[in-house]
Structure formats: C-alpha cells, structure tokens
GROMACS .gro file of C-alpha atoms in nm:
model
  400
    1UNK     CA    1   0.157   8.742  -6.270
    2UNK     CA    2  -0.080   8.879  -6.549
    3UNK     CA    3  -0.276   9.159  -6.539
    4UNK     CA    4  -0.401   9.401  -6.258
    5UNK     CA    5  -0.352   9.204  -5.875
    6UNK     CA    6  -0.701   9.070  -5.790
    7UNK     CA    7  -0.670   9.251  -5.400
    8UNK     CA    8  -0.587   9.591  -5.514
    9UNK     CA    9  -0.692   9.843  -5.311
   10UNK     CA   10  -0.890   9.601  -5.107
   11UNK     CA   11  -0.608   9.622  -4.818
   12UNK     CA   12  -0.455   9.886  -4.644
   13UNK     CA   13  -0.205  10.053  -4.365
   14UNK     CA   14  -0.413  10.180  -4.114
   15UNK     CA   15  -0.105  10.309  -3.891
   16UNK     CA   16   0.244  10.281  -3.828
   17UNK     CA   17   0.503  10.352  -3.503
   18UNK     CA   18   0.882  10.466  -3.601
   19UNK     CA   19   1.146  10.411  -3.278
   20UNK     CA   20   1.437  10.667  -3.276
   21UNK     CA   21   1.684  10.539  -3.512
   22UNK     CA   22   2.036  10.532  -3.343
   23UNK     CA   23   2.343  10.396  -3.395
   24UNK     CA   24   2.376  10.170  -3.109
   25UNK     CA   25   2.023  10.190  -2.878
   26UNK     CA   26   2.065  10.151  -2.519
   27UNK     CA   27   1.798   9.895  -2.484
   28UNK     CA   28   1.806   9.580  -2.644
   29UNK     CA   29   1.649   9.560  -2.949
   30UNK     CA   30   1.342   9.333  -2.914
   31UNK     CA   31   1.205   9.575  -2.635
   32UNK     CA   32   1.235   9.873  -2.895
   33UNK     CA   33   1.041   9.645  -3.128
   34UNK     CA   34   0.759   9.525  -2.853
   35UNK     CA   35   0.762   9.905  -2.739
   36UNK     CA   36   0.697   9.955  -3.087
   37UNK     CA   37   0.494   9.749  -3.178
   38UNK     CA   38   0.216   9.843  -2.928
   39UNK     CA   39   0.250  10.198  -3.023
   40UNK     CA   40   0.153  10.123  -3.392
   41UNK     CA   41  -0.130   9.895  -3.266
   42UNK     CA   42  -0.265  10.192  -3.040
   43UNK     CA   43  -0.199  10.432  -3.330
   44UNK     CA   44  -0.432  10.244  -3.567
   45UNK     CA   45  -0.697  10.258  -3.270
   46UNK     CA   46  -0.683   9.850  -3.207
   47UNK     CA   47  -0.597   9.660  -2.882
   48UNK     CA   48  -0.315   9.460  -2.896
   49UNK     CA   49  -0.566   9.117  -2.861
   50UNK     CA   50  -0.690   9.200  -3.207
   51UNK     CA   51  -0.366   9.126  -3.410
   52UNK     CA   52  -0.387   8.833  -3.510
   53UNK     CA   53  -0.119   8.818  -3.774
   54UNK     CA   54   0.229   8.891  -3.756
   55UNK     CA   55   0.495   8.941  -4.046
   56UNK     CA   56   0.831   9.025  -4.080
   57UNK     CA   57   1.174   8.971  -4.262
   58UNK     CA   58   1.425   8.890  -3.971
   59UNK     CA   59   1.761   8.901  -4.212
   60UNK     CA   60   2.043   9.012  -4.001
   61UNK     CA   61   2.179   9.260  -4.278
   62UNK     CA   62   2.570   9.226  -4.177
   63UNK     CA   63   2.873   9.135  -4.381
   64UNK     CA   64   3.102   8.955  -4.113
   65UNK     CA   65   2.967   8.684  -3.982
   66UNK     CA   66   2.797   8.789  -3.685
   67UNK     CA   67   2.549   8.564  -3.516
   68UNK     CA   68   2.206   8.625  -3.509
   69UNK     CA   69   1.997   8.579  -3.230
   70UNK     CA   70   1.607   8.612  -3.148
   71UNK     CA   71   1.511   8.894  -2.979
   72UNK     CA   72   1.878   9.046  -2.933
   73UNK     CA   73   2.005   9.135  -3.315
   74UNK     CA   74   1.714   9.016  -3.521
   75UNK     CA   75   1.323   8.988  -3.397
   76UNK     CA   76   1.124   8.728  -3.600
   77UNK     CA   77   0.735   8.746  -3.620
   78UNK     CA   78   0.674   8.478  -3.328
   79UNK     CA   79   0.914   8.628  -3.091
   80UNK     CA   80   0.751   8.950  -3.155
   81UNK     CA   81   0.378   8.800  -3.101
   82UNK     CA   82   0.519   8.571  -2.783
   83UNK     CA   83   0.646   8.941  -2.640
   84UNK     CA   84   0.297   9.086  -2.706
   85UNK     CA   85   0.114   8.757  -2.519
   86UNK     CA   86  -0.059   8.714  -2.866
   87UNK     CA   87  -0.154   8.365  -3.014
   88UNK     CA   88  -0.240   8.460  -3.373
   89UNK     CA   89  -0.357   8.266  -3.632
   90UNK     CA   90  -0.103   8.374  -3.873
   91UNK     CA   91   0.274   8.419  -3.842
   92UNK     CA   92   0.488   8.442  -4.140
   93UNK     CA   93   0.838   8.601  -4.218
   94UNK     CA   94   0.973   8.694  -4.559
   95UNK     CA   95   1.357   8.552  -4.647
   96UNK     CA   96   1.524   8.716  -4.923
   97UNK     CA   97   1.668   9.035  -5.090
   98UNK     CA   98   1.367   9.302  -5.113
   99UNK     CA   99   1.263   9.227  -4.740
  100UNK     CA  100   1.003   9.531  -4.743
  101UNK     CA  101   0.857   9.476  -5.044
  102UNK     CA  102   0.890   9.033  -4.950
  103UNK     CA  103   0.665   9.146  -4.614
  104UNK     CA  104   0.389   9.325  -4.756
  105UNK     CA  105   0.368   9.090  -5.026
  106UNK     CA  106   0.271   8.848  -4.734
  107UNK     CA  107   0.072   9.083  -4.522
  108UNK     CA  108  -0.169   9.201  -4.789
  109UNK     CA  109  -0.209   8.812  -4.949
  110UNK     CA  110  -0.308   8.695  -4.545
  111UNK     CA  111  -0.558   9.001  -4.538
  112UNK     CA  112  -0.709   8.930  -4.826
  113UNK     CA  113  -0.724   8.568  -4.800
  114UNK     CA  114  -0.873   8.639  -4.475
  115UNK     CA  115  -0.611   8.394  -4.288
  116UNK     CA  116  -0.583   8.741  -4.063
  117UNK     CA  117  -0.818   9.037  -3.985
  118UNK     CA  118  -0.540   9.242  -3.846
  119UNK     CA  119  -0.144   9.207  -3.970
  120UNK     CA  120   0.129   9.372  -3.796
  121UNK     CA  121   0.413   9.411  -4.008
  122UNK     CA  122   0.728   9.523  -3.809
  123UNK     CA  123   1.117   9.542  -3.953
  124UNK     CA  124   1.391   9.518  -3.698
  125UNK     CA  125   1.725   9.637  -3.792
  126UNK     CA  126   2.066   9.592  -3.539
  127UNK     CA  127   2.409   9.735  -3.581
  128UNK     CA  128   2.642   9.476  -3.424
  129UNK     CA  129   2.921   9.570  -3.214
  130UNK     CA  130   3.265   9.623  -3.298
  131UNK     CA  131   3.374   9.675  -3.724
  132UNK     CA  132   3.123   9.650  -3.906
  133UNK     CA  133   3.276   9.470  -4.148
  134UNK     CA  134   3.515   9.230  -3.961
  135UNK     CA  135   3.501   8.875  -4.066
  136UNK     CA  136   3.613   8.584  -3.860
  137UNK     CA  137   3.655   8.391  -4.192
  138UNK     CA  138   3.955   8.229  -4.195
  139UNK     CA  139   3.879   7.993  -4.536
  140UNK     CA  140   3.649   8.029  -4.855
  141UNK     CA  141   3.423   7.765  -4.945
  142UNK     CA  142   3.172   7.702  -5.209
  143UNK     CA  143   3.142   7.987  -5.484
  144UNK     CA  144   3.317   8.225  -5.243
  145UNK     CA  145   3.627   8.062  -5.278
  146UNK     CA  146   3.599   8.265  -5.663
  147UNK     CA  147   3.605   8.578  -5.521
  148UNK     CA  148   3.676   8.629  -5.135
  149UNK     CA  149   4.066   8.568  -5.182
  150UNK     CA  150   4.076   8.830  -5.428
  151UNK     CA  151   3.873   9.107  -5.205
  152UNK     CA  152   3.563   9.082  -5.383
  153UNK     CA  153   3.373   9.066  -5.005
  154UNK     CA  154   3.089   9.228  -4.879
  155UNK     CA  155   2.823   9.470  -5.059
  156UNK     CA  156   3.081   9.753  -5.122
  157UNK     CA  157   3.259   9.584  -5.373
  158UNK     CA  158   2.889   9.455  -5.510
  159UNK     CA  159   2.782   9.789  -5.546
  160UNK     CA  160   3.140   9.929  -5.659
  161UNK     CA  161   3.123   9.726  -5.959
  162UNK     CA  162   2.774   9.847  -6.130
  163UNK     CA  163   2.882  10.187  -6.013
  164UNK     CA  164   3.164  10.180  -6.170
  165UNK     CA  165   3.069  10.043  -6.520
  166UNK     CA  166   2.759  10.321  -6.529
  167UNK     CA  167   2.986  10.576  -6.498
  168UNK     CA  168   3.260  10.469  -6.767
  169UNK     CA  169   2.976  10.378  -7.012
  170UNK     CA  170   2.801  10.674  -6.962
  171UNK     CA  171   3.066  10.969  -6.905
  172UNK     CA  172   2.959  11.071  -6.549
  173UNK     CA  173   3.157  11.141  -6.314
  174UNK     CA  174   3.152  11.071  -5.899
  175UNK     CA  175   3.113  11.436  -5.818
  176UNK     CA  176   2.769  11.440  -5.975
  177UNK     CA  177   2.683  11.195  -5.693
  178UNK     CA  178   2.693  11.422  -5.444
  179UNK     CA  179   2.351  11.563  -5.560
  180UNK     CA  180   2.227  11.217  -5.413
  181UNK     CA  181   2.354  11.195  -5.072
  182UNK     CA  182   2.340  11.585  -4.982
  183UNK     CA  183   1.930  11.610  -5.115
  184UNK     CA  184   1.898  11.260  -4.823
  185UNK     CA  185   2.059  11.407  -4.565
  186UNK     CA  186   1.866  11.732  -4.648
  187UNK     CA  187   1.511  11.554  -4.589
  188UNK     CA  188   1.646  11.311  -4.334
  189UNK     CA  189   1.751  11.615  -4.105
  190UNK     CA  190   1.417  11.735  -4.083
  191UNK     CA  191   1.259  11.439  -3.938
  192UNK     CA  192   1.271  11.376  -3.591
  193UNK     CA  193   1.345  11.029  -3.516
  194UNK     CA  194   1.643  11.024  -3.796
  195UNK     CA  195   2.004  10.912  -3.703
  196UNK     CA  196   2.083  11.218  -3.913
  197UNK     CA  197   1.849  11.461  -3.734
  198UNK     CA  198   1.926  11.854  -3.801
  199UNK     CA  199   2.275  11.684  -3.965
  200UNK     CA  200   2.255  11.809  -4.333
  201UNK     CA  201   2.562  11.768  -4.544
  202UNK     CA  202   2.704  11.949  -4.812
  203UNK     CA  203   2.874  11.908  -5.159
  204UNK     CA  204   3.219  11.983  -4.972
  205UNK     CA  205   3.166  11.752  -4.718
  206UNK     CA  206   3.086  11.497  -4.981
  207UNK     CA  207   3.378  11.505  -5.179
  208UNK     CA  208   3.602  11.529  -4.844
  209UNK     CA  209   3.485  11.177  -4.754
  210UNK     CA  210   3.734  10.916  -4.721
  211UNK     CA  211   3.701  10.627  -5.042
  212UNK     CA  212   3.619  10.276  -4.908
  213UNK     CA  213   3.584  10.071  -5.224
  214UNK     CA  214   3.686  10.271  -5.503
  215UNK     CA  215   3.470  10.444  -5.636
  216UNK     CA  216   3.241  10.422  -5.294
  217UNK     CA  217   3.275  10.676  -4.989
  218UNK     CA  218   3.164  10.711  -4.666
  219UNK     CA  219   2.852  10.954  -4.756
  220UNK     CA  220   2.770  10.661  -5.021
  221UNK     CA  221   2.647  10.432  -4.748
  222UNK     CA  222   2.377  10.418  -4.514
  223UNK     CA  223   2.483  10.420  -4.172
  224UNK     CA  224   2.434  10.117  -3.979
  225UNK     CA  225   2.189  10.141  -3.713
  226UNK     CA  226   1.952  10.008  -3.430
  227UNK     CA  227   1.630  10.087  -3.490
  228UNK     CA  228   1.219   9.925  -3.518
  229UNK     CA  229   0.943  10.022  -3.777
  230UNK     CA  230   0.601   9.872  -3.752
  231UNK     CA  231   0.238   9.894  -3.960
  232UNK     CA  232  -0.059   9.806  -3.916
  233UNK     CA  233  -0.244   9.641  -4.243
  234UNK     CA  234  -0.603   9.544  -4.248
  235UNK     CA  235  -0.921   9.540  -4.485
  236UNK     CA  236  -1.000   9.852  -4.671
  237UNK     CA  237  -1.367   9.816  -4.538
  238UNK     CA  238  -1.242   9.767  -4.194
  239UNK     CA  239  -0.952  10.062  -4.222
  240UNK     CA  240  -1.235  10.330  -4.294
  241UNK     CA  241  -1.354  10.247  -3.928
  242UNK     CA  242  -1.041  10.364  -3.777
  243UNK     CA  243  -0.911  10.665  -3.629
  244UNK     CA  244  -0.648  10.770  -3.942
  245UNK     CA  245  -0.683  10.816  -4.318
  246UNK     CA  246  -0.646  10.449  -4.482
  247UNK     CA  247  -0.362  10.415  -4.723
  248UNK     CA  248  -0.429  10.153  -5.012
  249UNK     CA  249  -0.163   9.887  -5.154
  250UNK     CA  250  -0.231   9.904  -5.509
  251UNK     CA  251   0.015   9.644  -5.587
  252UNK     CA  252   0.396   9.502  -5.568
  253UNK     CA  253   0.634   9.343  -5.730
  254UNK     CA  254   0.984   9.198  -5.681
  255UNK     CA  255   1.309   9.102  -5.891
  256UNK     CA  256   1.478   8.784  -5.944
  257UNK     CA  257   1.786   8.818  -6.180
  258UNK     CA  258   1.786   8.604  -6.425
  259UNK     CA  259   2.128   8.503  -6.463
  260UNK     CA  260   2.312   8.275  -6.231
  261UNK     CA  261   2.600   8.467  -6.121
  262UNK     CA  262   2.861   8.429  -5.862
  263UNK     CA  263   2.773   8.621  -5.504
  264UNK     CA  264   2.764   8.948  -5.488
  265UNK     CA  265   2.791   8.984  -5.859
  266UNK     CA  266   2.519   9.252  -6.002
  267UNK     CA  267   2.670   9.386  -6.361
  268UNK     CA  268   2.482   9.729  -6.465
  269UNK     CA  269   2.328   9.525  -6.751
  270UNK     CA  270   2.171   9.267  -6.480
  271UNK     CA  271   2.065   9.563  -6.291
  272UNK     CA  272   1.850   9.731  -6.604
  273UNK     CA  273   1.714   9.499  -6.752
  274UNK     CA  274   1.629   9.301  -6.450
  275UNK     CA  275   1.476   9.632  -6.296
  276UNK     CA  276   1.298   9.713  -6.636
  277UNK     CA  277   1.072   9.384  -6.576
  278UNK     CA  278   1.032   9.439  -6.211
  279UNK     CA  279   0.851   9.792  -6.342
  280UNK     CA  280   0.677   9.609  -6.593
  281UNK     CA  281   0.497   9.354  -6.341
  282UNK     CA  282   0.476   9.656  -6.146
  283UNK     CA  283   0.278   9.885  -6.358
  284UNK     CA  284   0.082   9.565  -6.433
  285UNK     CA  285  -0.025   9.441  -6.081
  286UNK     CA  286  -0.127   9.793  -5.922
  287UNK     CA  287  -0.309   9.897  -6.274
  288UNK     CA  288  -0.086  10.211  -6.313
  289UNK     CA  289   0.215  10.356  -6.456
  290UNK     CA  290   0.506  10.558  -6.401
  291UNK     CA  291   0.310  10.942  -6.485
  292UNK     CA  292   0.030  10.843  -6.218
  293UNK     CA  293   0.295  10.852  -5.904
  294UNK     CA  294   0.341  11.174  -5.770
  295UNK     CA  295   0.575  11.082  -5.467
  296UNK     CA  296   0.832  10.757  -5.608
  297UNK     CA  297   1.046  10.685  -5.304
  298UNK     CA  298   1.290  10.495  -5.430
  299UNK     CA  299   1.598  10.312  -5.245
  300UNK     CA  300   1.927  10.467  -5.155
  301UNK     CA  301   2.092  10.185  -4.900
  302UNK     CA  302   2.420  10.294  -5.159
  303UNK     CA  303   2.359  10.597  -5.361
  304UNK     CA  304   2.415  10.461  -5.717
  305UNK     CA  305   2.079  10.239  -5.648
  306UNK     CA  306   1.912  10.588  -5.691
  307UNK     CA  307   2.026  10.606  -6.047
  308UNK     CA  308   1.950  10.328  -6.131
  309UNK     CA  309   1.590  10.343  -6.006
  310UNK     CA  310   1.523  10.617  -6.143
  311UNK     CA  311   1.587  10.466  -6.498
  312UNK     CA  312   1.435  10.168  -6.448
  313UNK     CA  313   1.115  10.321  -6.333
  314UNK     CA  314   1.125  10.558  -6.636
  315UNK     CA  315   1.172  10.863  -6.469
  316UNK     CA  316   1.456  10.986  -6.675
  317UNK     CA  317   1.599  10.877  -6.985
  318UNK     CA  318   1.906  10.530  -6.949
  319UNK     CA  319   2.249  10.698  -6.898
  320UNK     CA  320   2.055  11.050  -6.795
  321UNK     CA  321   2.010  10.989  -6.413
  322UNK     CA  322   2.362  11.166  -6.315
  323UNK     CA  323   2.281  11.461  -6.516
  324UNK     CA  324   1.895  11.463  -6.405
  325UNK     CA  325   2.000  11.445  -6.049
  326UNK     CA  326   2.288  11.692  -6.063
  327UNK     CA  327   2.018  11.951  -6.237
  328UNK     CA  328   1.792  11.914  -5.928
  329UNK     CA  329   1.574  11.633  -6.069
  330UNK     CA  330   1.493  11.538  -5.777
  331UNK     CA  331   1.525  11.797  -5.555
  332UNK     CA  332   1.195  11.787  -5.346
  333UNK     CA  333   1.201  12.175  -5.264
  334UNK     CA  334   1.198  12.233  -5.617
  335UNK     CA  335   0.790  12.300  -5.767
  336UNK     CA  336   0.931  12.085  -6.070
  337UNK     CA  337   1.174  11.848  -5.909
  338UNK     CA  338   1.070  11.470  -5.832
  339UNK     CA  339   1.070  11.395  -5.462
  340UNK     CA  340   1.213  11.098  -5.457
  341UNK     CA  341   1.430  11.111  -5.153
  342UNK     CA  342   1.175  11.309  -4.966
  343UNK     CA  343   1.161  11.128  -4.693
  344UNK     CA  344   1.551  11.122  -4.655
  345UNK     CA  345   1.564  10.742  -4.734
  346UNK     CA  346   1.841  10.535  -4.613
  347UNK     CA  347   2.121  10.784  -4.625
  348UNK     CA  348   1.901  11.056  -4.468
  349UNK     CA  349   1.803  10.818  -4.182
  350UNK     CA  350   1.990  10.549  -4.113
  351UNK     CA  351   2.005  10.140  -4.252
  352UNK     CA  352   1.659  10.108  -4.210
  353UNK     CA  353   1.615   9.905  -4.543
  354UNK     CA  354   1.294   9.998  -4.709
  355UNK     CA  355   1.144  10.099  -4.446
  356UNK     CA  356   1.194  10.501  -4.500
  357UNK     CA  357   1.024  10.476  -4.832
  358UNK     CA  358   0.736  10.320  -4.676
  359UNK     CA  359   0.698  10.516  -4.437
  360UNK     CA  360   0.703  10.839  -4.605
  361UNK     CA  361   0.465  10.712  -4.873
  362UNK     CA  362   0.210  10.639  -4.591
  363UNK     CA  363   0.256  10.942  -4.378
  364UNK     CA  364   0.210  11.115  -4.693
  365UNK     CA  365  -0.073  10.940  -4.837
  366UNK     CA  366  -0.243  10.921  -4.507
  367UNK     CA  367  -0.200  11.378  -4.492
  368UNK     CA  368   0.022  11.247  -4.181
  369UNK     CA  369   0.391  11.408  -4.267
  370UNK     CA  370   0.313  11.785  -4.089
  371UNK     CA  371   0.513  12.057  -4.162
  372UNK     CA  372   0.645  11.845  -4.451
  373UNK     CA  373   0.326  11.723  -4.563
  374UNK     CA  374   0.312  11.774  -4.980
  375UNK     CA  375  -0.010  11.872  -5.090
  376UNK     CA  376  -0.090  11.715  -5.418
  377UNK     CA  377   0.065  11.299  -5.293
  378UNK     CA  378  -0.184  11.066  -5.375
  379UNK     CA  379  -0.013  10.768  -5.508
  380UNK     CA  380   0.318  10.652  -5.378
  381UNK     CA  381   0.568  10.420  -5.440
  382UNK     CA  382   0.844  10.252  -5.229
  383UNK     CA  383   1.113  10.079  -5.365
  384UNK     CA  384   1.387   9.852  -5.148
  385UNK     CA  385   1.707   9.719  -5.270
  386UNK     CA  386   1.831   9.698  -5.633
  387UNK     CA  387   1.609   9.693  -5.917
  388UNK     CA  388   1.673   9.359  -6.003
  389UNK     CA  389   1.675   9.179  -5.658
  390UNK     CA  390   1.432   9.377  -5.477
  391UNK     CA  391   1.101   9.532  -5.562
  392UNK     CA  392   0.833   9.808  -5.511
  393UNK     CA  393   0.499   9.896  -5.350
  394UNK     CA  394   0.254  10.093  -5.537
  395UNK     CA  395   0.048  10.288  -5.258
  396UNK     CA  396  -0.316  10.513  -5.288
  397UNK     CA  397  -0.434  10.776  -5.094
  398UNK     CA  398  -0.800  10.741  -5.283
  399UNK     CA  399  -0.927  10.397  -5.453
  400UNK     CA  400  -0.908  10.329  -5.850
   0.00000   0.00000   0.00000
C-alpha cells in the first residue's frame, strides 16, 4: 500500500437496515438477515433485482466448538442472495480477524472495479445455545496442545493477558475501567434496537461484577447475541441519485501481527506496535490523519481494546488512555470529550463485531442518528477488533 487509495471517495453507503439485537431471537437467524436485508435495499431506494453483489464475513465468532451451519448460526453471501432470488455477478465473503473492516475492503474494491453496481454488505451474528463457552474438546492438538491444558482457552484469557501487562507497566488500576463500560452502556441505552436498551450501568454495578479471567469481568465483555446488520454500497455518482445523504469510504486498513505467536497470544507490545502501523497505512490510504476525525468509533468487543485504540490512533498519549478515559476523555456528552463510544459499541449493544461503529459513523455522517445526531461529524472512523489483527474505516460526510 503506498500513498492515498486510488477509489477514495469514489464509493459510498447509500443505506443500511439494523434488526433488534437480542440475546436469543425467536426466528431463525437467516430470516432476520433476508428480512433485513430487503429493508436496507428499500432504504437506499433500490429493488432488490438491482443488487448484484453480495459480501459478507460468515465467521461463527464462538469459543467451544459449536458447528456452524448456513442459514441457521452463520449466513454466507450466497445463501443470503439464493434467499433474495438474486443471481449476482459478484459474491464474495471476507475470512479473518477484522471481519468489518475485511468486508468493506471487498465491497468498495468490486464497486470500483465495476465487477458490481450495487453491493450489499450484511454481518450475521448468532449466540449458540447452551454455555457459551463449553467445549466438547476432549484432546489438544497442534499448537493448542501449548496452551489449552494449562487454561490458556478462549479470548478471555487472550485479552486477560495484554490487559494485564498495560496495567502493571503503566500503574493503572481496573477501577479506572469502569469509565469504559458505563460511557457504552450509556449510549447503547439510548438506541432502540440495542440488547442494552434504556439498561445504563453504573460505576457500582461495575465493580460488583463477578471476575471471569482475572483481571476480566462480566461488564468487560460484550454480550453474545442474535442479531443482522446490512449496507448498501454503490458509486458515489450513482449514491447522489438516491433517496439519503451518501456517506464516502475514504479508505481502510487492516493488521497482520508480525510475529508468529502461539493462538490466542497478543502481548501489549504486539498490540502497539502492530496497531501503530495499521494507523500509519491508515492515515495513508484515506489521505488524512488522526486531528481530521471528529467522531473515531473505535472497538470495545473487551473493554481494554478501547485503550489501546485510543493510543494507537494517537488520541492520547502511550500509557495515558486509563487516566484520559477516567477524566471523561471520551465522554460524548462532554463539549470537549471524544465520542468514541457514541454509538454504544459492542458493550452498549450487544456482540455485533464492528458493526456498531459502522453504523454510527454512517447514521452520523449521513445527519441520520435523530435525537442523537452530533452536529459538527463529518469524518468518521470505525475500528473492529484489536489494533494489530483488525483494522479501520475512514468515512466522509463531504468529498476531499
């Protein structure tokens, strides 16, 4: 990747559709993504004949071994398109960490390519039955056999281990966390389809919460959840023509660490300075930098990713993010705070992935959000998973 990405600006979201986001639906979950799916192709003022491109990253995001299946716990691109009676020309479907950021990657190349006029990007997420976190694994093989036997499973001892060296290396202390979780919920209980809907928490409540993997608690996670987000992505000349305000992709770009490591392993050190290049590509391919966006969403699926975002991206000083946060950095009610959870993220709404930071940036960008609408967003950005092994959109309200 060098310099600014050749198809800035030249694509854009032209609508979206949200389902309710609940913690087990009572439908299954490919009709809450077909239901979807035609809503967002209505909302951007198309008939569902005209898509004729469909992305998606179908990942089943669970820890214990639970089988995924077309249609009923994960909903690829061509099941989706099959549903709709479509027969596009283009069907793709991202596979990796960074599944947001890994889709519109693909959506906005097939746009601009012109292998599609019309891309509907949709993310499917499904909250198996029964624990979570139960495993029918009875043996380790391959490079688990290093770590399973010693309880090094599943992403809450991955994120329990970066969490835990930022706050011996830099003095802070879990309490200061709390800032995180209770400004998510905050946001997330204001919007209407959240799992958390008019459920704020407090600092009490916080520090009440049970540990899981010390130093992780329950408020530290996203809840898992059933639940469909779609978009709509076509040519900026072809977006003006529609009913909505178009919302531009200035750019992306993604992490891949750069040390081979065992499963699951992320060290803080991994973590910066893998996230520090992710922001340089960043800044590169969408032709800005970090004092241009106004509205940074960045990811929360655990709370310490919010730290370290915010470093990464330059938004506070390394080691600073606990005290920045705990000051009301980013407290989005405050005239000088950073709204970087303002659309309640992952912990405000539920495991949607990335797809809360999108969101908001668009409804933002696009003068769509209502009574939380924030007058002065014109360029967005939304980040999904961890620095290092995810990545970021850079969104416009207005070309550059």
């Amino acid at each position: 990747m060098s310099g600014r990405f050749a198809a800035s600006n030249k694509v854009a979201i032209a609508g979206y559709a949200q389902s309710a986001i609940a913690r087990r639906a009572d439908r299954p979950l490919g009709a809450l993504a077909v239901d979807t799916a035609r809503a967002a192709i209505a909302d951007a003022g198309l008939r569902v004949e005209q898509i004729d491109g469909f992305v998606s990253s179908s990942l089943l995001p669970a820890a214990g071994g639970h089988a995924a299946e077309d249609g009923v716990s994960t909903v690829s691109s061509a099941w989706l398109a099959g549903r709709l009676g479509v027969n596009p020309g283009y069907v793709a479907g991202f596979e990796g960490i960074g599944q947001i950021t890994g889709s519109v990657g693909i959506a906005v190349n097939a746009v601009a390519s012109g292998a599609a006029d019309y891309v509907l990007l949709h993310r499917a997420l499904h909250n198996p039955a029964g624990r979570y976190h139960a495993s029918p694994m009875r043996e380790a093989r391959g490079p688990q056999q290093w770590t399973a036997p010693q309880g090094f499973f599943g992403p809450l001892a991955m994120i329990a281990l970066p969490y835990n060296e930022y706050l011996q290396r830099y003095g802070a202390k879990r309490e200061s966390m709390a800032a995180v979780a209770v400004e998510a919920r905050k946001n997330g209980a204001r919007i209407p389809w959240s799992f958390w809907h008019e459920r704020p928490l407090d600092t009490d409540e916080y520090l009440a919460a049970p540990t899981l993997f010390d130093p992780v608690c329950r408020y530290d996670c996203d809840i898992p959840v059933d639940g469909v987000a779609a978009f709509v992505l076509t040519s900026a000349d072809r977006a003006r023509d529609l009913p909505h305000p178009p919302v531009y992709v200035a750019g992306y770009a993604a992490g891949v660490p750069a040390r081979p490591r065992l499963p699951l392993h992320w060290p803080l050190d991994d973590i910066v300075e893998g996230g520090a290049d992710t922001a340089r590509r960043l800044w590169a391919h969408a032709g800005i930098g970090a004092a241009d966006v106004d509205l940074p969403q960045v990811y929360d699926g655990f709370s310490p990713f919010v730290w370290f975002w915010l470093e990464v991206l330059g938004l506070c000083p390394p080691g600073e993010a606990h005290r920045f946060v705990e000051a009301g950095g980013i407290d989005s009610d405050h005239p000088g705070g950073i709204p970087a959870l303002s659309g309640g993220g992952a912990l405000g709404n539920g495991r949607m992935h990335g797809i809360p930071q999108l969101l908001e940036c668009y409804l933002q960008l696009a003068r769509r959000a209502g009574d939380r609408q924030r007058a002065n967003a014109t360029i967005g950005l939304a980040c999904h998973s961890s620095p290092h092994f995810g990545g970021a959109v850079a969104l416009s309200a207005e070309l550059f």
